[in-house]
Structures are given as structure tokens and as C-alpha cells.
Tab-separated table of C-alpha atoms in Angstrom:
chain	number	residue	atom	x	y	z
K	1	UNK	CA	0.063	-0.011	0.232
K	2	UNK	CA	2.643	2.176	0.889
K	3	UNK	CA	3.986	1.681	-2.745
K	4	UNK	CA	0.578	2.691	-4.342
K	5	UNK	CA	0.146	5.555	-2.173
K	6	UNK	CA	3.662	7.122	-3.509
K	7	UNK	CA	2.592	6.782	-6.901
K	8	UNK	CA	-1.043	8.285	-6.752
K	9	UNK	CA	1.171	10.998	-4.449
K	10	UNK	CA	4.200	11.481	-7.575
K	11	UNK	CA	0.972	11.807	-9.954
K	12	UNK	CA	-0.434	14.520	-7.801
K	13	UNK	CA	0.246	17.772	-8.925
K	14	UNK	CA	0.164	20.660	-6.097
K	15	UNK	CA	-2.358	22.611	-5.003
K	16	UNK	CA	-5.029	19.593	-6.113
K	17	UNK	CA	-8.684	19.757	-4.679
K	18	UNK	CA	-7.522	16.171	-3.195
K	19	UNK	CA	-6.420	15.267	0.113
K	20	UNK	CA	-4.593	12.059	0.367
K	21	UNK	CA	-3.984	10.197	3.549
K	22	UNK	CA	-1.022	7.038	4.230
K	23	UNK	CA	-2.551	6.090	7.844
K	24	UNK	CA	0.803	3.519	8.550
K	25	UNK	CA	0.128	1.823	11.926
K	26	UNK	CA	2.902	0.964	13.706
K	27	UNK	CA	5.992	1.901	11.051
K	28	UNK	CA	8.767	1.010	13.571
K	29	UNK	CA	7.923	-2.349	14.371
K	30	UNK	CA	7.399	-2.669	10.065
K	31	UNK	CA	10.676	-0.832	8.989
K	32	UNK	CA	12.985	-2.946	11.894
K	33	UNK	CA	10.730	-6.416	10.269
K	34	UNK	CA	11.292	-5.057	7.188
K	35	UNK	CA	15.353	-4.488	7.688
K	36	UNK	CA	15.753	-6.891	9.262
K	37	UNK	CA	15.034	-9.332	6.036
K	38	UNK	CA	15.129	-6.798	2.617
K	39	UNK	CA	17.557	-3.631	3.991
K	40	UNK	CA	16.902	-2.394	0.473
K	41	UNK	CA	12.909	-2.176	0.316
K	42	UNK	CA	13.436	-0.611	4.299
K	43	UNK	CA	15.591	2.070	2.945
K	44	UNK	CA	13.538	2.218	-0.115
K	45	UNK	CA	10.704	2.504	2.414
K	46	UNK	CA	12.267	5.572	3.988
K	47	UNK	CA	12.936	7.322	1.539
K	48	UNK	CA	9.645	7.656	0.328
K	49	UNK	CA	7.936	7.639	2.654
K	50	UNK	CA	10.283	11.212	3.136
K	51	UNK	CA	9.655	12.135	0.271
K	52	UNK	CA	6.190	12.832	0.975
K	53	UNK	CA	7.218	14.342	4.527
K	54	UNK	CA	8.931	16.395	2.298
K	55	UNK	CA	6.910	17.588	-0.275
K	56	UNK	CA	3.795	16.219	-0.177
K	57	UNK	CA	2.393	19.186	1.812
K	58	UNK	CA	1.546	21.548	-1.569
K	59	UNK	CA	0.621	18.433	-3.384
K	60	UNK	CA	-2.497	17.820	0.255
K	61	UNK	CA	-0.618	14.021	0.525
K	62	UNK	CA	-0.109	13.581	4.317
K	63	UNK	CA	1.443	10.793	6.017
K	64	UNK	CA	0.083	9.455	9.719
K	65	UNK	CA	2.753	7.240	11.807
K	66	UNK	CA	0.969	5.823	14.224
K	67	UNK	CA	3.527	3.522	16.473
K	68	UNK	CA	5.054	2.751	20.376
K	69	UNK	CA	8.019	4.819	20.356
K	70	UNK	CA	9.539	6.793	17.915
K	71	UNK	CA	12.880	7.573	16.496
K	72	UNK	CA	14.734	9.753	14.491
K	73	UNK	CA	16.645	6.262	12.592
K	74	UNK	CA	12.731	5.185	11.025
K	75	UNK	CA	13.853	7.712	8.939
K	76	UNK	CA	17.196	8.569	6.512
K	77	UNK	CA	19.804	10.113	7.876
K	78	UNK	CA	20.859	14.162	7.252
K	79	UNK	CA	16.992	15.367	5.656
K	80	UNK	CA	15.210	16.081	8.437
K	81	UNK	CA	12.247	14.329	6.721
K	82	UNK	CA	11.066	13.966	10.862
K	83	UNK	CA	10.898	17.656	11.477
K	84	UNK	CA	8.223	17.984	8.739
K	85	UNK	CA	5.689	16.385	10.422
K	86	UNK	CA	2.700	18.777	10.571
K	87	UNK	CA	0.967	18.053	13.962
K	88	UNK	CA	2.760	15.520	16.783
K	89	UNK	CA	1.144	13.619	19.530
K	90	UNK	CA	2.724	11.778	21.953
K	91	UNK	CA	0.096	9.977	25.114
K	92	UNK	CA	1.312	9.085	27.556
K	93	UNK	CA	5.169	8.662	29.762
K	94	UNK	CA	7.303	9.025	26.669
K	95	UNK	CA	10.679	7.718	26.895
K	96	UNK	CA	13.251	10.368	26.752
K	97	UNK	CA	14.519	9.432	23.252
K	98	UNK	CA	10.656	9.574	22.275
K	99	UNK	CA	10.251	12.678	23.448
K	100	UNK	CA	13.694	14.278	21.904
K	101	UNK	CA	12.459	13.257	18.305
K	102	UNK	CA	8.695	13.790	18.520
K	103	UNK	CA	9.642	17.571	19.824
K	104	UNK	CA	12.845	18.888	18.584
K	105	UNK	CA	14.044	21.724	20.208
K	106	UNK	CA	11.115	21.588	22.968
K	107	UNK	CA	14.241	21.176	25.480
K	108	UNK	CA	12.326	18.156	27.203
K	109	UNK	CA	15.263	17.087	28.385
K	110	UNK	CA	15.661	18.472	31.380
K	111	UNK	CA	15.073	17.412	35.382
K	112	UNK	CA	12.162	19.832	36.254
K	113	UNK	CA	10.040	18.781	33.196
K	114	UNK	CA	10.534	14.604	34.535
K	115	UNK	CA	9.627	16.482	38.204
K	116	UNK	CA	6.509	17.981	36.655
K	117	UNK	CA	5.335	16.025	33.896
K	118	UNK	CA	2.800	13.265	35.074
K	119	UNK	CA	0.587	12.302	32.264
K	120	UNK	CA	-2.791	10.616	32.814
K	121	UNK	CA	-5.100	8.043	30.636
K	122	UNK	CA	-5.620	9.851	27.307
K	123	UNK	CA	-2.867	12.076	28.521
K	124	UNK	CA	-0.220	13.559	26.712
K	125	UNK	CA	1.578	16.332	24.958
K	126	UNK	CA	0.743	18.059	20.940
K	127	UNK	CA	2.924	20.249	19.306
K	128	UNK	CA	1.401	21.862	15.900
K	129	UNK	CA	3.543	23.491	13.186
K	130	UNK	CA	4.258	26.477	13.933
K	131	UNK	CA	2.852	26.634	17.686
K	132	UNK	CA	3.858	26.076	21.120
K	133	UNK	CA	3.925	22.713	22.216
K	134	UNK	CA	0.183	22.054	24.681
K	135	UNK	CA	-0.831	19.247	26.716
K	136	UNK	CA	-3.860	17.172	25.469
K	137	UNK	CA	-6.509	15.209	26.807
K	138	UNK	CA	-8.002	12.486	23.855
K	139	UNK	CA	-11.586	12.642	25.341
K	140	UNK	CA	-12.986	8.763	27.194
K	141	UNK	CA	-15.723	7.699	24.926
K	142	UNK	CA	-18.155	5.721	26.277
K	143	UNK	CA	-20.973	5.187	23.858
K	144	UNK	CA	-19.209	3.681	20.467
K	145	UNK	CA	-22.533	3.529	18.522
K	146	UNK	CA	-24.231	7.042	20.046
K	147	UNK	CA	-20.704	8.289	18.243
K	148	UNK	CA	-20.650	5.909	15.174
K	149	UNK	CA	-25.032	7.490	14.483
K	150	UNK	CA	-24.059	11.049	15.456
K	151	UNK	CA	-20.432	10.677	12.353
K	152	UNK	CA	-22.682	9.333	10.282
K	153	UNK	CA	-25.205	12.261	10.591
K	154	UNK	CA	-23.266	14.964	10.248
K	155	UNK	CA	-21.581	13.088	6.932
K	156	UNK	CA	-25.560	12.767	5.719
K	157	UNK	CA	-26.045	16.995	6.591
K	158	UNK	CA	-22.314	17.775	4.683
K	159	UNK	CA	-21.436	16.521	2.691
K	160	UNK	CA	-17.445	17.007	1.730
K	161	UNK	CA	-16.738	18.183	-1.470
């Protein structure tokens, strides 16, 4: 699917009206597995994901990587692709390496931060491009069927163009 998405990305003109999103669950696990089985393919995938991250905004092509731990080593070294995520969210207690990779330049490696930051379930940090780092609370949804019905109703009332 990454290869198919990349082919669409390459054809996509700048400033088009369509938004496409590549959602990758457990990207880190996939890259580790791929590196162990086919190093050349792992580097190819890393390069393609990096290209989308760096050039995708003008083509309205975006990558969402969901993973338990993030590391700059998951992307080609020296090109700063990891810095091109528009929104970074870290939930729960993050390791120092994950915090530094996810929120580079936000000075979260000091002991004062460690002593003050104690997130509970659904709490974390969010960094939106161009804004300061903020705390975030993800609401708990107790009735998923009610939420699905509401979303379906909203979708019918406001069709996407």
C-alpha cells in the first residue's frame, strides 16, 4: 500500500483539491522487520515516506505514523524528514529518546520537566506546526455506537466536496 500511495503522490499536482492520507500503524515495527528481511527495501520505503513528508503539503498528500516509540533512525539520516510532520502527538509517559525525536527543539530533556510531567490515561503533549507545545486530553468515549450514529448524521448533513 505504501508503494501504491507513493505512485499516487508522484502523479498528484501541486495545489490540487483532493487530500490523501497514508495511515501507517506500527511504522517502527514495520521498518525494523523490513530491515531484518530486506535492507534495500527498508531504505526505499524510508526514502519514499521522507519524500512524502517533505513534499506532500503542496500536493495535499500526508502521512500519519502511529507507533509506540518514535526515533529519528526510522527516517533517512541527514535530511530532516522527521521535522516535516505537521502535527506530533505523544500520549502517556514518553521515553527521553521518543520525546527528543517527537518534539525536537522543545527542551524537554531537563529534570524539571521530568518532575512536573505526570500524564494520566488519554493525556499527552501536542506540537502543531508553528505553535508552542501544549498539553492535550483525549476524551474517553463510553458509547461508541452513539458516536458512530452522530458522525453518520453529520456526514449526511455536510457532505464533503
